[in-house]
Amino acid sequence: MGKIVIVDYGSQYTQLIARKTRDLRVFSEVVTATSQPNLEDISGLILSGGPFSVYDPRAPRIPDWVKPLIEKEVPILGICYGFQLLTQYFGGRVDRAHSSEYGRMPIVRQGENPLFDGIDRSLTVWMSHGDSVLELPPGFAICALSENEIIASAFHVKDPIYGLQFHPEVNHTEFGDRIFSNFLFKICRCTPDWTLKDFIAIERENLRATIGTQRAVCAVSGGVDSTVAAVLAHQAIGSQLTGVFVDTGLLRKNEDAVVPDLLRRSFGLNLRVVNARETFLARLAGVVDPEEKRKIIGETFIRVFESEAREIGSPPFLIQGTIYSDVIESAGTLGGGTIKIKTHHNVGGLPQDMRFKIVEPLRFLFKDEVRRAGAILNIPEQILARHPFPGPGMAIRCLGEVTSDRVRILKEVDAIFLQTLHEFGWKEKVWQAFAVLLPLKSVGVAGDQRAYGNVVALRSVDSSDAMTADWSRIPYHILDEAARRIINRVAEVGRVVYDITAKPPATIEWE
Ligand code: XMP
């Protein structure tokens, strides 16, 4: 075993460092420069890149807890800003160089060292720096120079301290994986034995130890993260956990019944379903502005959840399905070691004044790892493979006013579209598909009569992270089938259109 601790100095690539170590089956934990990590079984330390200059007095430094690690000869790898910090720490000089380096850059290695074992003499790496190491500290030697004669890598000749000016975690760097495996296995002597199963077992134990004989509550939406967190916590503390499922009335058709039933039946989760449909509809009455809708839904959710928690005697612990990217986003680089309560993914924010102690068993996992963890916990594919669903739900797909009638129409259309895609094997192929009810009516002809019905748009997108997306090239005959079913089964709908806009310039949701 043995873990790698990664200090995050704010680089956009820190998540990739964590990911690389996990992919090599070594457990890694990302911490901020101000946190106090558990160093018990540390095998190595990585200092990430970051947007700072080491000579800025406000720039984050090497934490005090690193000093004893250096004395114990725990291997350290500094990447970009991390390398510059190490240089400064040991008495070298960092400053603006004659040239900045951004993007692909050829470098040439000098001499031998274990970090570059098995790697070509000349290679292309990914650079992104304005400052450079201009003078190495005593005891350090160059191990690679860039085309611009800038120090691309250096190491301590006796101690296991290494620095890279470039980013081995970025795929554009040739031999990046090899550099990581050299560091982990040749230098840190880690063993590639980390599995998600171990992780789950450890987190289960941690939950037991943290919560003891007390009680905890969790909000479950039926989404992947909250379900995996709830099931894991349930395995750990059983009936001490109460799940709260808030039925906003804005979920997909039948989910208010299917999701709680599945969670209770498959996992025996002690689940309270709060029917808050009327409350949500009443608060949304007359509201057409999308941001206003979001705000109202977020606040209403909080109040409903709070009052439910009080009903069950205000358990001291709140289990949240916060995942890795949320932790990093909410903590911030200089976060002072406190992890803010994450903006609730599905509902828009649990309040700071809720006096819960937050427990986040999935905080070190990436989304795809959470899905794999879910499979290990026997959570049905039906939940794990779900399309993302926005917290404000149907309210932001019901353009214009949100009324119970309009939501009912939209849910029907949405269900028909998804069912049709599923029958043709397309639901599983696309990132996210849904229907949108437009605030328009359009003329048609039905049974020789003039008709004047609602217009719905179908949207289906392909994406890998929802940041960018393209419309799905669903074959015409499937779209045709979906449109005919919708028109025939939902009397209020007179016209169906398909959205062929990419993101950007559009967004995935219409509101
Ligand atoms: P956009 O519309 O911004 O959506 O391209 C990107 C992804 O985020 C989801 N989404 C939301 N999720 N609360 C959420 O929890 C929201 O207010 C929200 N708005 C959009 C959207 O479904 C897509 O997957």
Coordinates of N, CA, C and O in Angstrom, one line a residue, residues 308-387:
E308 N -37.6 18.5 7.7 CA -37.6 17.0 7.8 C -36.5 16.5 8.8 O -36.8 15.6 9.6
A309 N -35.3 17.2 8.7 CA -34.3 16.8 9.6 C -34.7 17.0 11.1 O -34.4 16.3 12.0
R310 N -35.4 18.2 11.3 CA -35.9 18.5 12.6 C -36.9 17.4 13.1 O -36.9 17.0 14.2
E311 N -37.7 17.0 12.2 CA -38.8 16.0 12.5 C -38.1 14.7 13.0 O -38.7 14.0 13.8
I312 N -36.9 14.4 12.5 CA -36.3 13.2 13.0 C -35.3 13.4 14.0 O -34.3 12.6 14.2
G313 N -35.4 14.6 14.7 CA -34.6 14.8 15.9 C -33.2 15.4 15.5 O -32.3 15.2 16.3
S314 N -33.1 16.1 14.4 CA -31.8 16.7 14.0 C -30.6 15.8 14.2 O -29.8 16.1 15.1
P315 N -30.4 14.8 13.4 CA -29.2 14.0 13.5 C -27.9 14.9 13.4 O -27.9 15.8 12.6
P316 N -26.9 14.6 14.1 CA -25.7 15.4 14.0 C -24.9 15.4 12.7 O -24.2 16.3 12.4
F317 N -25.0 14.2 12.0 CA -24.2 14.1 10.8 C -25.0 14.2 9.5 O -26.1 13.7 9.5
L318 N -24.4 14.8 8.5 CA -25.0 14.8 7.2 C -24.0 14.2 6.2 O -22.9 14.6 6.1
I319 N -24.5 13.1 5.6 CA -23.7 12.4 4.6 C -23.9 13.0 3.3 O -25.1 13.1 2.8
Q320 N -22.9 13.4 2.6 CA -23.1 14.0 1.3 C -22.3 13.3 0.2 O -21.2 12.8 0.4
G321 N -22.9 13.2 -1.0 CA -22.3 12.5 -2.1 C -21.3 13.4 -2.9 O -21.2 13.3 -4.1
T322 N -20.6 14.3 -2.2 CA -19.6 15.2 -2.8 C -18.5 14.4 -3.4 O -18.0 13.5 -2.8
I323 N -18.2 14.7 -4.7 CA -17.1 13.9 -5.3 C -15.9 14.8 -5.5 O -15.9 16.0 -5.2
Y324 N -14.8 14.2 -5.9 CA -13.5 14.9 -6.0 C -13.5 16.3 -6.6 O -13.0 17.2 -6.0
S325 N -14.2 16.4 -7.8 CA -14.1 17.7 -8.4 C -14.9 18.7 -7.6 O -14.4 19.9 -7.5
D326 N -15.9 18.3 -6.9 CA -16.6 19.3 -6.0 C -15.7 19.7 -4.9 O -15.7 20.9 -4.5
V327 N -14.9 18.8 -4.3 CA -14.1 19.2 -3.2 C -13.1 20.2 -3.6 O -12.9 21.2 -2.9
I328 N -12.4 20.0 -4.7 CA -11.4 20.9 -5.2 C -12.0 22.3 -5.5 O -11.6 23.3 -5.1
E329 N -13.2 22.2 -6.2 CA -13.8 23.5 -6.5 C -14.3 24.3 -5.3 O -14.1 25.5 -5.2
S330 N -14.8 23.6 -4.3 CA -15.3 24.4 -3.2 C -14.3 24.7 -2.2 O -14.4 25.7 -1.5
A331 N -13.2 23.9 -2.1 CA -12.2 24.3 -1.1 C -11.3 25.4 -1.6 O -10.9 26.3 -0.8
G332 N -11.0 25.5 -2.9 CA -10.1 26.5 -3.4 C -8.7 26.2 -3.0 O -8.5 25.4 -2.0
T333 N -7.8 26.8 -3.7 CA -6.4 26.5 -3.4 C -5.9 26.9 -2.0 O -5.2 26.2 -1.4
L334 N -6.4 28.1 -1.6 CA -5.9 28.6 -0.3 C -7.1 28.5 0.7 O -7.3 29.3 1.5
G335 N -7.8 27.4 0.6 CA -9.0 27.3 1.3 C -8.9 27.2 2.8 O -9.9 27.0 3.5
G336 N -7.7 27.3 3.4 CA -7.6 27.3 4.8 C -7.9 26.0 5.4 O -8.2 25.9 6.6
G337 N -8.0 24.9 4.6 CA -8.2 23.6 5.2 C -9.7 23.3 5.4 O -10.0 22.2 5.8
T338 N -10.5 24.3 5.2 CA -11.9 24.0 5.5 C -12.6 23.7 4.2 O -12.5 24.5 3.2
I339 N -13.4 22.7 4.2 CA -14.1 22.3 3.0 C -15.5 22.9 3.2 O -16.2 22.5 4.1
K340 N -15.9 23.8 2.3 CA -17.2 24.4 2.4 C -18.3 23.4 2.2 O -18.0 22.4 1.5
I341 N -19.5 23.6 2.7 CA -20.5 22.7 2.3 C -20.7 22.9 0.8 O -20.9 24.0 0.3
K342 N -20.7 21.8 0.1 CA -20.8 21.9 -1.4 C -22.2 22.4 -1.8 O -23.2 22.0 -1.2
T343 N -22.2 23.1 -2.8 CA -23.4 23.5 -3.4 C -24.1 22.2 -3.8 O -23.6 21.5 -4.6
H344 N -25.2 22.0 -3.2 CA -25.9 20.7 -3.5 C -26.1 20.5 -5.0 O -26.9 21.3 -5.6
H345 N -25.5 19.5 -5.6 CA -25.5 19.3 -7.0 C -26.9 19.4 -7.6 O -27.2 20.0 -8.6
N346 N -27.8 18.8 -6.9 CA -29.1 18.6 -7.5 C -30.1 19.7 -7.1 O -31.2 19.7 -7.5
V347 N -29.8 20.5 -6.1 CA -30.8 21.4 -5.6 C -30.3 22.8 -5.4 O -31.2 23.7 -5.2
G348 N -29.1 23.1 -5.4 CA -28.7 24.5 -5.4 C -28.1 25.0 -4.1 O -28.0 26.2 -3.9
G349 N -27.8 24.2 -3.1 CA -27.1 24.7 -2.0 C -27.8 24.4 -0.6 O -28.9 24.9 -0.4
L350 N -27.1 23.7 0.2 CA -27.5 23.5 1.6 C -26.9 24.7 2.4 O -25.8 25.1 2.1
P351 N -27.7 25.2 3.3 CA -27.2 26.4 4.0 C -26.1 26.2 4.9 O -26.0 25.1 5.5
Q352 N -25.2 27.2 5.1 CA -24.1 27.1 6.0 C -24.5 27.0 7.4 O -23.8 26.5 8.3
D353 N -25.7 27.5 7.7 CA -26.2 27.6 9.1 C -26.8 26.2 9.6 O -27.2 26.1 10.7
M354 N -26.8 25.2 8.7 CA -27.3 23.9 9.2 C -26.2 23.3 10.0 O -25.1 23.2 9.5
R355 N -26.4 23.0 11.2 CA -25.4 22.6 12.1 C -25.0 21.2 12.0 O -24.9 20.5 13.0
F356 N -24.8 20.7 10.8 CA -24.4 19.3 10.6 C -22.9 19.2 10.6 O -22.2 20.1 10.1
K357 N -22.5 18.0 11.0 CA -21.1 17.7 10.7 C -21.1 16.9 9.4 O -21.9 16.0 9.3
I358 N -20.4 17.4 8.4 CA -20.5 16.9 7.1 C -19.5 15.7 6.9 O -18.4 15.8 7.3
V359 N -20.0 14.6 6.4 CA -19.2 13.5 6.1 C -19.3 13.2 4.6 O -20.4 13.1 4.0
E360 N -18.2 13.1 3.9 CA -18.2 13.0 2.4 C -17.4 11.7 2.0 O -16.2 11.9 1.7
P361 N -18.0 10.6 2.0 CA -17.2 9.4 1.8 C -16.6 9.2 0.4 O -15.7 8.5 0.1
L362 N -17.2 10.0 -0.6 CA -16.7 9.8 -2.0 C -15.8 11.0 -2.4 O -15.5 11.2 -3.6
R363 N -15.3 11.8 -1.4 CA -14.7 13.0 -1.8 C -13.4 12.8 -2.6 O -12.9 13.8 -3.1
F364 N -12.8 11.6 -2.6 CA -11.6 11.5 -3.3 C -11.8 10.8 -4.7 O -10.9 10.6 -5.4
L365 N -13.1 10.5 -5.0 CA -13.3 9.8 -6.3 C -13.8 10.7 -7.4 O -14.5 11.7 -7.2
F366 N -13.4 10.3 -8.6 CA -13.9 10.9 -9.8 C -15.2 10.3 -10.2 O -15.5 9.2 -9.8
K367 N -15.9 11.0 -11.1 CA -17.3 10.5 -11.5 C -17.3 9.0 -12.0 O -18.1 8.2 -11.5
D368 N -16.3 8.7 -12.8 CA -16.4 7.3 -13.4 C -16.0 6.3 -12.3 O -16.5 5.2 -12.3
E369 N -15.2 6.8 -11.3 CA -14.8 5.9 -10.2 C -16.1 5.7 -9.3 O -16.3 4.6 -8.7
V370 N -16.8 6.8 -9.2 CA -18.1 6.7 -8.3 C -19.0 5.6 -9.0 O -19.6 4.8 -8.3
R371 N -19.1 5.7 -10.3 CA -19.9 4.7 -11.0 C -19.4 3.3 -10.8 O -20.2 2.4 -10.5
R372 N -18.1 3.1 -10.8 CA -17.5 1.8 -10.6 C -17.8 1.3 -9.2 O -18.1 0.2 -8.9
A373 N -17.6 2.3 -8.3 CA -17.9 2.0 -6.8 C -19.3 1.5 -6.7 O -19.6 0.6 -6.0
G374 N -20.2 2.2 -7.4 CA -21.6 1.9 -7.3 C -21.9 0.4 -7.8 O -22.7 -0.3 -7.2
A375 N -21.1 0.0 -8.9 CA -21.3 -1.3 -9.4 C -20.8 -2.3 -8.3 O -21.4 -3.4 -8.1
I376 N -19.7 -2.0 -7.7 CA -19.2 -2.9 -6.6 C -20.2 -3.0 -5.5 O -20.3 -4.1 -4.9
L377 N -20.9 -1.9 -5.2 CA -21.9 -2.0 -4.2 C -23.3 -2.6 -4.6 O -24.3 -2.5 -3.9
N378 N -23.2 -3.1 -5.9 CA -24.4 -3.7 -6.5 C -25.6 -2.8 -6.7 O -26.8 -3.2 -6.6
I379 N -25.3 -1.5 -6.9 CA -26.3 -0.6 -7.3 C -26.7 -0.9 -8.7 O -25.8 -1.0 -9.6
P380 N -28.0 -1.0 -9.0 CA -28.4 -1.4 -10.3 C -28.0 -0.4 -11.4 O -27.9 0.8 -11.2
E381 N -27.7 -1.0 -12.6 CA -27.2 -0.2 -13.7 C -28.3 0.9 -14.0 O -27.9 2.0 -14.5
Q382 N -29.5 0.6 -13.8 CA -30.6 1.5 -14.0 C -30.3 2.9 -13.3 O -30.6 3.9 -13.8
I383 N -29.7 2.8 -12.2 CA -29.3 4.1 -11.5 C -27.9 4.6 -12.0 O -27.8 5.8 -12.2
L384 N -27.0 3.7 -12.1 CA -25.6 4.1 -12.4 C -25.5 4.7 -13.8 O -24.7 5.5 -14.0
A385 N -26.3 4.2 -14.7 CA -26.2 4.7 -16.1 C -27.2 5.9 -16.4 O -27.4 6.2 -17.5
R386 N -27.7 6.5 -15.3 CA -28.7 7.5 -15.6 C -28.1 8.8 -16.3 O -26.9 9.1 -16.0
H387 N -28.9 9.4 -17.1 CA -28.5 10.7 -17.7 C -28.4 11.7 -16.5 O -29.2 11.6 -15.6

